[in-house]
């Protein structure tokens, strides 16, 4: 059974710090990986996708993928109180609209002013 | 360009009743997937519809059924509701042929009492 594991948190960081969120996955066939942000009571919002080993940067966000270790991470630089949310890691077995997302339980991030 | 729309936003039902949730996909998308998100959990895949047929199904009982219409909109039906069916139900649309791109609706909050 495909599984995506995340620490539930909460992860507490002060404003301006770097928040590091981690995720592991069980299915070696997974090809595509995603980080979603979900505010309480709202739907998930895609913030990063990554398909190849290494780092991918987008503004304050950096996603890191290590397929050999089956490990995905998300770094948030200069964390802001508005970043406080639950971050969901998700994986799919291929990059197509037919694929389905397997989600972790999410890590709650709290950024204190 | 309209995103994914779901209705209703909130719903309260009694155990044993039946419920129908609706989803209109993002313009240009032809594939609809449904997810159930219980409180404090990540979204769990229910099923996916493409060309009016169920293509994939997650580990959900037959009480959960769906339909896709020629205009790509979709319904999720749940029969014989249980208290444990209380959750946020998310619809995600995508394009079957092409690179990954899931768009989530705002969800329907179902409460079973």
PDB file of C-alpha atoms in Angstrom:
ATOM      1  CA  UNK A   1       0.000   0.000   0.000  1.00  0.00           C
ATOM      2  CA  UNK A   2       1.315   3.391  -0.982  1.00  0.00           C
ATOM      3  CA  UNK A   3       2.025   5.603   2.010  1.00  0.00           C
ATOM      4  CA  UNK A   4       3.253   9.123   2.510  1.00  0.00           C
ATOM      5  CA  UNK A   5       4.501   9.929   6.002  1.00  0.00           C
ATOM      6  CA  UNK A   6       4.786  13.319   7.659  1.00  0.00           C
ATOM      7  CA  UNK A   7       5.282  14.493  11.214  1.00  0.00           C
ATOM      8  CA  UNK A   8       1.990  15.960  12.376  1.00  0.00           C
ATOM      9  CA  UNK A   9       3.699  18.735  14.299  1.00  0.00           C
ATOM     10  CA  UNK A  10       3.029  21.411  15.179  1.00  0.00           C
ATOM     11  CA  UNK A  11       6.295  22.845  13.974  1.00  0.00           C
ATOM     12  CA  UNK A  12       6.777  26.209  15.639  1.00  0.00           C
ATOM     13  CA  UNK A  13       9.186  28.779  14.230  1.00  0.00           C
ATOM     14  CA  UNK A  14       9.630  32.511  14.874  1.00  0.00           C
ATOM     15  CA  UNK A  15       8.895  35.028  12.161  1.00  0.00           C
ATOM     16  CA  UNK A  16      11.808  35.360   9.763  1.00  0.00           C
ATOM     17  CA  UNK A  17      13.208  31.897  10.444  1.00  0.00           C
ATOM     18  CA  UNK A  18      13.498  28.975   8.041  1.00  0.00           C
ATOM     19  CA  UNK A  19      10.815  26.313   8.390  1.00  0.00           C
ATOM     20  CA  UNK A  20      11.782  22.812   7.292  1.00  0.00           C
ATOM     21  CA  UNK A  21       9.047  20.302   6.520  1.00  0.00           C
ATOM     22  CA  UNK A  22       9.796  16.680   5.735  1.00  0.00           C
ATOM     23  CA  UNK A  23       8.058  13.800   4.056  1.00  0.00           C
ATOM     24  CA  UNK A  24       8.890  10.187   3.184  1.00  0.00           C
ATOM     25  CA  UNK A  25       7.084   7.898   0.770  1.00  0.00           C
ATOM     26  CA  UNK A  26       6.892   4.141   0.469  1.00  0.00           C
ATOM     27  CA  UNK A  27       6.264   3.565  -3.237  1.00  0.00           C
ATOM     28  CA  UNK A  28       9.508   3.573  -5.226  1.00  0.00           C
ATOM     29  CA  UNK A  29       7.393   3.936  -8.358  1.00  0.00           C
ATOM     30  CA  UNK A  30       6.331   7.430  -7.332  1.00  0.00           C
ATOM     31  CA  UNK A  31       7.436   9.964  -9.904  1.00  0.00           C
ATOM     32  CA  UNK A  32       5.865  13.277  -8.994  1.00  0.00           C
ATOM     33  CA  UNK A  33       5.713  15.052  -5.675  1.00  0.00           C
ATOM     34  CA  UNK A  34       3.718  17.995  -4.449  1.00  0.00           C
ATOM     35  CA  UNK A  35       3.412  20.281  -1.495  1.00  0.00           C
ATOM     36  CA  UNK A  36       0.007  21.723  -0.712  1.00  0.00           C
ATOM     37  CA  UNK A  37      -0.829  24.373   1.849  1.00  0.00           C
ATOM     38  CA  UNK A  38      -4.150  24.098   3.621  1.00  0.00           C
ATOM     39  CA  UNK A  39      -5.572  26.731   5.891  1.00  0.00           C
ATOM     40  CA  UNK A  40      -8.042  25.567   8.503  1.00  0.00           C
ATOM     41  CA  UNK A  41     -11.389  24.728   6.930  1.00  0.00           C
ATOM     42  CA  UNK A  42     -10.162  25.481   3.425  1.00  0.00           C
ATOM     43  CA  UNK A  43      -9.161  23.299   0.480  1.00  0.00           C
ATOM     44  CA  UNK A  44      -5.541  22.421  -0.366  1.00  0.00           C
ATOM     45  CA  UNK A  45      -3.597  24.908  -2.470  1.00  0.00           C
ATOM     46  CA  UNK A  46      -0.645  23.747  -4.560  1.00  0.00           C
ATOM     47  CA  UNK A  47       2.542  25.614  -3.703  1.00  0.00           C
ATOM     48  CA  UNK A  48       5.304  23.438  -5.136  1.00  0.00           C
ATOM     49  CA  UNK A  49       5.780  20.459  -7.421  1.00  0.00           C
ATOM     50  CA  UNK A  50       8.998  18.541  -8.006  1.00  0.00           C
ATOM     51  CA  UNK A  51       9.787  15.679 -10.357  1.00  0.00           C
ATOM     52  CA  UNK A  52      13.576  15.309 -10.430  1.00  0.00           C
ATOM     53  CA  UNK A  53      16.203  14.753  -7.779  1.00  0.00           C
ATOM     54  CA  UNK A  54      17.644  17.947  -6.367  1.00  0.00           C
ATOM     55  CA  UNK A  55      16.282  21.316  -5.398  1.00  0.00           C
ATOM     56  CA  UNK A  56      13.593  23.473  -6.930  1.00  0.00           C
ATOM     57  CA  UNK A  57      13.182  27.052  -5.796  1.00  0.00           C
ATOM     58  CA  UNK A  58      10.199  29.345  -6.140  1.00  0.00           C
ATOM     59  CA  UNK A  59      10.381  32.569  -4.216  1.00  0.00           C
ATOM     60  CA  UNK A  60      10.646  31.807  -0.511  1.00  0.00           C
ATOM     61  CA  UNK A  61       9.944  28.113  -1.087  1.00  0.00           C
ATOM     62  CA  UNK A  62      12.449  25.382  -1.934  1.00  0.00           C
ATOM     63  CA  UNK A  63      11.435  21.781  -2.537  1.00  0.00           C
ATOM     64  CA  UNK A  64      14.029  19.052  -2.289  1.00  0.00           C
ATOM     65  CA  UNK A  65      13.721  15.508  -3.636  1.00  0.00           C
ATOM     66  CA  UNK A  66      15.924  12.489  -2.999  1.00  0.00           C
ATOM     67  CA  UNK A  67      14.447   9.459  -4.737  1.00  0.00           C
ATOM     68  CA  UNK A  68      17.142   7.108  -3.458  1.00  0.00           C
ATOM     69  CA  UNK A  69      16.133   7.942   0.116  1.00  0.00           C
ATOM     70  CA  UNK A  70      12.448   8.325  -0.809  1.00  0.00           C
ATOM     71  CA  UNK A  71      12.489  11.710   0.869  1.00  0.00           C
ATOM     72  CA  UNK A  72      10.919  15.046   0.018  1.00  0.00           C
ATOM     73  CA  UNK A  73      11.260  18.285   1.911  1.00  0.00           C
ATOM     74  CA  UNK A  74       9.993  21.838   1.773  1.00  0.00           C
ATOM     75  CA  UNK A  75      11.950  24.803   3.076  1.00  0.00           C
ATOM     76  CA  UNK A  76      10.214  28.098   3.727  1.00  0.00           C
ATOM     77  CA  UNK A  77      12.604  31.010   4.103  1.00  0.00           C
ATOM     78  CA  UNK A  78      11.741  34.207   5.966  1.00  0.00           C
ATOM     79  CA  UNK A  79       8.661  32.557   7.464  1.00  0.00           C
ATOM     80  CA  UNK A  80       5.679  34.828   7.982  1.00  0.00           C
ATOM     81  CA  UNK A  81       2.678  34.452  10.301  1.00  0.00           C
ATOM     82  CA  UNK A  82       0.573  34.080   7.150  1.00  0.00           C
ATOM     83  CA  UNK A  83       2.499  30.863   6.426  1.00  0.00           C
ATOM     84  CA  UNK A  84       0.840  29.277   9.462  1.00  0.00           C
ATOM     85  CA  UNK A  85      -1.137  26.400   7.987  1.00  0.00           C
ATOM     86  CA  UNK A  86      -1.030  22.660   7.488  1.00  0.00           C
ATOM     87  CA  UNK A  87       1.339  21.515   4.764  1.00  0.00           C
ATOM     88  CA  UNK A  88       0.405  18.369   2.897  1.00  0.00           C
ATOM     89  CA  UNK A  89       2.917  16.269   1.001  1.00  0.00           C
ATOM     90  CA  UNK A  90       1.530  14.229  -1.899  1.00  0.00           C
ATOM     91  CA  UNK A  91       2.917  11.779  -4.433  1.00  0.00           C
ATOM     92  CA  UNK A  92       1.725  10.237  -7.688  1.00  0.00           C
ATOM     93  CA  UNK A  93       3.033   7.319  -9.680  1.00  0.00           C
ATOM     94  CA  UNK A  94       3.237   9.292 -12.902  1.00  0.00           C
ATOM     95  CA  UNK A  95       2.803  12.763 -14.222  1.00  0.00           C
ATOM     96  CA  UNK A  96      -0.528  12.689 -15.948  1.00  0.00           C
ATOM     97  CA  UNK A  97      -4.102  13.575 -15.320  1.00  0.00           C
ATOM     98  CA  UNK A  98      -4.867   9.876 -14.836  1.00  0.00           C
ATOM     99  CA  UNK A  99      -2.694   9.676 -11.778  1.00  0.00           C
ATOM    100  CA  UNK A 100      -4.098   9.936  -8.280  1.00  0.00           C
ATOM    101  CA  UNK A 101      -2.585  11.773  -5.368  1.00  0.00           C
ATOM    102  CA  UNK A 102      -1.548   9.950  -2.219  1.00  0.00           C
ATOM    103  CA  UNK A 103      -1.396  12.439   0.639  1.00  0.00           C
ATOM    104  CA  UNK A 104       0.346  12.453   3.960  1.00  0.00           C
ATOM    105  CA  UNK A 105      -1.558  13.544   7.060  1.00  0.00           C
ATOM    106  CA  UNK A 106       0.060  16.953   6.942  1.00  0.00           C
ATOM    107  CA  UNK A 107       2.350  18.958   9.187  1.00  0.00           C
ATOM    108  CA  UNK A 108       0.963  21.964  11.019  1.00  0.00           C
ATOM    109  CA  UNK A 109       3.267  24.974  10.869  1.00  0.00           C
ATOM    110  CA  UNK A 110       2.938  27.809  13.380  1.00  0.00           C
ATOM    111  CA  UNK A 111       4.887  31.006  12.734  1.00  0.00           C
ATOM    112  CA  UNK A 112       4.942  33.327  15.715  1.00  0.00           C
ATOM    113  CA  UNK A 113       5.336  37.109  15.282  1.00  0.00           C
TER     114      UNK A 113
ATOM    115  CA  UNK B   1     -11.874  31.444 -15.892  1.00  0.00           C
ATOM    116  CA  UNK B   2     -13.905  29.554 -13.302  1.00  0.00           C
ATOM    117  CA  UNK B   3     -12.064  27.106 -11.127  1.00  0.00           C
ATOM    118  CA  UNK B   4     -13.596  24.009  -9.605  1.00  0.00           C
ATOM    119  CA  UNK B   5     -16.950  24.663  -8.013  1.00  0.00           C
ATOM    120  CA  UNK B   6     -18.570  22.412  -5.447  1.00  0.00           C
ATOM    121  CA  UNK B   7     -22.011  22.458  -3.925  1.00  0.00           C
ATOM    122  CA  UNK B   8     -23.285  22.634  -1.331  1.00  0.00           C
ATOM    123  CA  UNK B   9     -20.618  24.154   0.907  1.00  0.00           C
ATOM    124  CA  UNK B  10     -22.065  22.690   4.085  1.00  0.00           C
ATOM    125  CA  UNK B  11     -24.505  19.896   4.734  1.00  0.00           C
ATOM    126  CA  UNK B  12     -25.963  18.238   7.811  1.00  0.00           C
ATOM    127  CA  UNK B  13     -27.512  14.794   7.456  1.00  0.00           C
ATOM    128  CA  UNK B  14     -28.846  12.132   9.784  1.00  0.00           C
ATOM    129  CA  UNK B  15     -27.422   8.632  10.046  1.00  0.00           C
ATOM    130  CA  UNK B  16     -28.900   6.328   7.447  1.00  0.00           C
ATOM    131  CA  UNK B  17     -29.748   9.090   5.022  1.00  0.00           C
ATOM    132  CA  UNK B  18     -28.339   9.523   1.555  1.00  0.00           C
ATOM    133  CA  UNK B  19     -26.429  12.539   0.232  1.00  0.00           C
ATOM    134  CA  UNK B  20     -25.381  13.856  -3.169  1.00  0.00           C
ATOM    135  CA  UNK B  21     -22.491  16.245  -3.615  1.00  0.00           C
ATOM    136  CA  UNK B  22     -21.791  18.074  -6.854  1.00  0.00           C
ATOM    137  CA  UNK B  23     -18.695  19.274  -8.657  1.00  0.00           C
ATOM    138  CA  UNK B  24     -18.087  21.301 -11.790  1.00  0.00           C
ATOM    139  CA  UNK B  25     -14.511  20.992 -13.039  1.00  0.00           C
ATOM    140  CA  UNK B  26     -12.241  23.781 -14.128  1.00  0.00           C
ATOM    141  CA  UNK B  27     -12.848  24.877 -17.702  1.00  0.00           C
ATOM    142  CA  UNK B  28     -10.891  22.622 -20.059  1.00  0.00           C
ATOM    143  CA  UNK B  29     -10.490  19.789 -17.562  1.00  0.00           C
ATOM    144  CA  UNK B  30     -12.050  16.418 -18.317  1.00  0.00           C
ATOM    145  CA  UNK B  31     -11.141  14.298 -15.287  1.00  0.00           C
ATOM    146  CA  UNK B  32     -12.689  14.563 -11.841  1.00  0.00           C
ATOM    147  CA  UNK B  33     -11.369  12.954  -8.672  1.00  0.00           C
ATOM    148  CA  UNK B  34     -13.043  12.895  -5.279  1.00  0.00           C
ATOM    149  CA  UNK B  35     -11.265  12.901  -1.940  1.00  0.00           C
ATOM    150  CA  UNK B  36     -12.469  12.566   1.647  1.00  0.00           C
ATOM    151  CA  UNK B  37     -10.637  14.481   4.343  1.00  0.00           C
ATOM    152  CA  UNK B  38     -11.468  13.668   7.940  1.00  0.00           C
ATOM    153  CA  UNK B  39     -10.472  16.123  10.639  1.00  0.00           C
ATOM    154  CA  UNK B  40      -6.731  16.074  11.236  1.00  0.00           C
ATOM    155  CA  UNK B  41      -6.074  13.717   8.331  1.00  0.00           C
ATOM    156  CA  UNK B  42      -4.824  14.089   4.798  1.00  0.00           C
ATOM    157  CA  UNK B  43      -7.243  13.716   1.898  1.00  0.00           C
ATOM    158  CA  UNK B  44      -8.042  10.103   1.001  1.00  0.00           C
ATOM    159  CA  UNK B  45      -8.751   9.166  -2.614  1.00  0.00           C
ATOM    160  CA  UNK B  46     -12.302   7.930  -3.220  1.00  0.00           C
ATOM    161  CA  UNK B  47     -12.535   7.557  -7.008  1.00  0.00           C
ATOM    162  CA  UNK B  48     -11.768   9.187 -10.325  1.00  0.00           C
ATOM    163  CA  UNK B  49     -14.016   9.718 -13.350  1.00  0.00           C
ATOM    164  CA  UNK B  50     -13.055  10.170 -16.967  1.00  0.00           C
ATOM    165  CA  UNK B  51     -15.270   9.870 -20.044  1.00  0.00           C
ATOM    166  CA  UNK B  52     -18.238   9.240 -17.759  1.00  0.00           C
ATOM    167  CA  UNK B  53     -16.665   6.104 -16.323  1.00  0.00           C
ATOM    168  CA  UNK B  54     -15.041   5.317 -12.995  1.00  0.00           C
ATOM    169  CA  UNK B  55     -11.367   4.788 -13.834  1.00  0.00           C
ATOM    170  CA  UNK B  56      -9.845   4.238 -10.435  1.00  0.00           C
ATOM    171  CA  UNK B  57     -11.181   3.666  -6.976  1.00  0.00           C
ATOM    172  CA  UNK B  58      -9.701   3.948  -3.536  1.00  0.00           C
ATOM    173  CA  UNK B  59     -10.472   1.831  -0.497  1.00  0.00           C
ATOM    174  CA  UNK B  60     -14.042   2.974   0.045  1.00  0.00           C
ATOM    175  CA  UNK B  61     -17.174   0.817   0.375  1.00  0.00           C
ATOM    176  CA  UNK B  62     -19.850   0.539  -2.277  1.00  0.00           C
ATOM    177  CA  UNK B  63     -21.968   3.008  -0.319  1.00  0.00           C
ATOM    178  CA  UNK B  64     -19.854   5.578  -2.098  1.00  0.00           C
ATOM    179  CA  UNK B  65     -20.775   5.925  -5.747  1.00  0.00           C
ATOM    180  CA  UNK B  66     -20.414   8.543  -8.392  1.00  0.00           C
ATOM    181  CA  UNK B  67     -21.280   9.744 -11.799  1.00  0.00           C
ATOM    182  CA  UNK B  68     -19.799  11.962 -14.466  1.00  0.00           C
ATOM    183  CA  UNK B  69     -21.963  13.787 -16.973  1.00  0.00           C
ATOM    184  CA  UNK B  70     -21.202  14.628 -20.615  1.00  0.00           C
ATOM    185  CA  UNK B  71     -20.242  18.167 -19.585  1.00  0.00           C
ATOM    186  CA  UNK B  72     -17.587  16.620 -17.256  1.00  0.00           C
ATOM    187  CA  UNK B  73     -19.372  17.648 -14.070  1.00  0.00           C
ATOM    188  CA  UNK B  74     -19.622  14.975 -11.429  1.00  0.00           C
ATOM    189  CA  UNK B  75     -21.653  13.814  -8.471  1.00  0.00           C
ATOM    190  CA  UNK B  76     -20.642  11.877  -5.398  1.00  0.00           C
ATOM    191  CA  UNK B  77     -23.381   9.859  -3.709  1.00  0.00           C
ATOM    192  CA  UNK B  78     -23.136   8.333  -0.275  1.00  0.00           C
ATOM    193  CA  UNK B  79     -25.847   5.958   0.932  1.00  0.00           C
ATOM    194  CA  UNK B  80     -26.668   4.807   4.449  1.00  0.00           C
ATOM    195  CA  UNK B  81     -24.642   7.548   6.053  1.00  0.00           C
ATOM    196  CA  UNK B  82     -22.552   6.745   9.100  1.00  0.00           C
ATOM    197  CA  UNK B  83     -21.209   9.131  11.705  1.00  0.00           C
ATOM    198  CA  UNK B  84     -17.734   8.337  10.363  1.00  0.00           C
ATOM    199  CA  UNK B  85     -18.662   9.792   6.993  1.00  0.00           C
ATOM    200  CA  UNK B  86     -18.477  13.256   8.512  1.00  0.00           C
ATOM    201  CA  UNK B  87     -15.640  14.952   6.646  1.00  0.00           C
ATOM    202  CA  UNK B  88     -14.625  17.546   4.106  1.00  0.00           C
ATOM    203  CA  UNK B  89     -15.250  16.184   0.619  1.00  0.00           C
ATOM    204  CA  UNK B  90     -12.945  17.587  -1.997  1.00  0.00           C
ATOM    205  CA  UNK B  91     -13.294  17.495  -5.735  1.00  0.00           C
ATOM    206  CA  UNK B  92     -10.207  17.889  -7.917  1.00  0.00           C
ATOM    207  CA  UNK B  93     -10.213  18.292 -11.668  1.00  0.00           C
ATOM    208  CA  UNK B  94      -7.415  17.655 -14.117  1.00  0.00           C
ATOM    209  CA  UNK B  95      -6.705  17.041 -17.780  1.00  0.00           C
ATOM    210  CA  UNK B  96      -6.293  13.352 -18.551  1.00  0.00           C
ATOM    211  CA  UNK B  97      -4.027  13.894 -21.525  1.00  0.00           C
ATOM    212  CA  UNK B  98      -1.185  16.105 -20.561  1.00  0.00           C
ATOM    213  CA  UNK B  99       1.032  17.081 -17.704  1.00  0.00           C
ATOM    214  CA  UNK B 100      -0.087  17.052 -14.137  1.00  0.00           C
ATOM    215  CA  UNK B 101      -2.309  19.807 -12.943  1.00  0.00           C
ATOM    216  CA  UNK B 102      -4.862  19.252 -10.229  1.00  0.00           C
ATOM    217  CA  UNK B 103      -7.227  22.001  -9.186  1.00  0.00           C
ATOM    218  CA  UNK B 104      -9.186  21.535  -5.996  1.00  0.00           C
ATOM    219  CA  UNK B 105     -12.593  22.918  -5.249  1.00  0.00           C
ATOM    220  CA  UNK B 106     -13.383  24.571  -1.947  1.00  0.00           C
ATOM    221  CA  UNK B 107     -14.994  21.400  -0.654  1.00  0.00           C
ATOM    222  CA  UNK B 108     -18.254  20.322   0.925  1.00  0.00           C
ATOM    223  CA  UNK B 109     -18.319  19.969   4.691  1.00  0.00           C
ATOM    224  CA  UNK B 110     -20.605  17.034   5.527  1.00  0.00           C
ATOM    225  CA  UNK B 111     -21.728  16.492   9.086  1.00  0.00           C
ATOM    226  CA  UNK B 112     -23.620  13.314   9.953  1.00  0.00           C
ATOM    227  CA  UNK B 113     -25.564  13.410  13.214  1.00  0.00           C
TER     228      UNK B 113
END
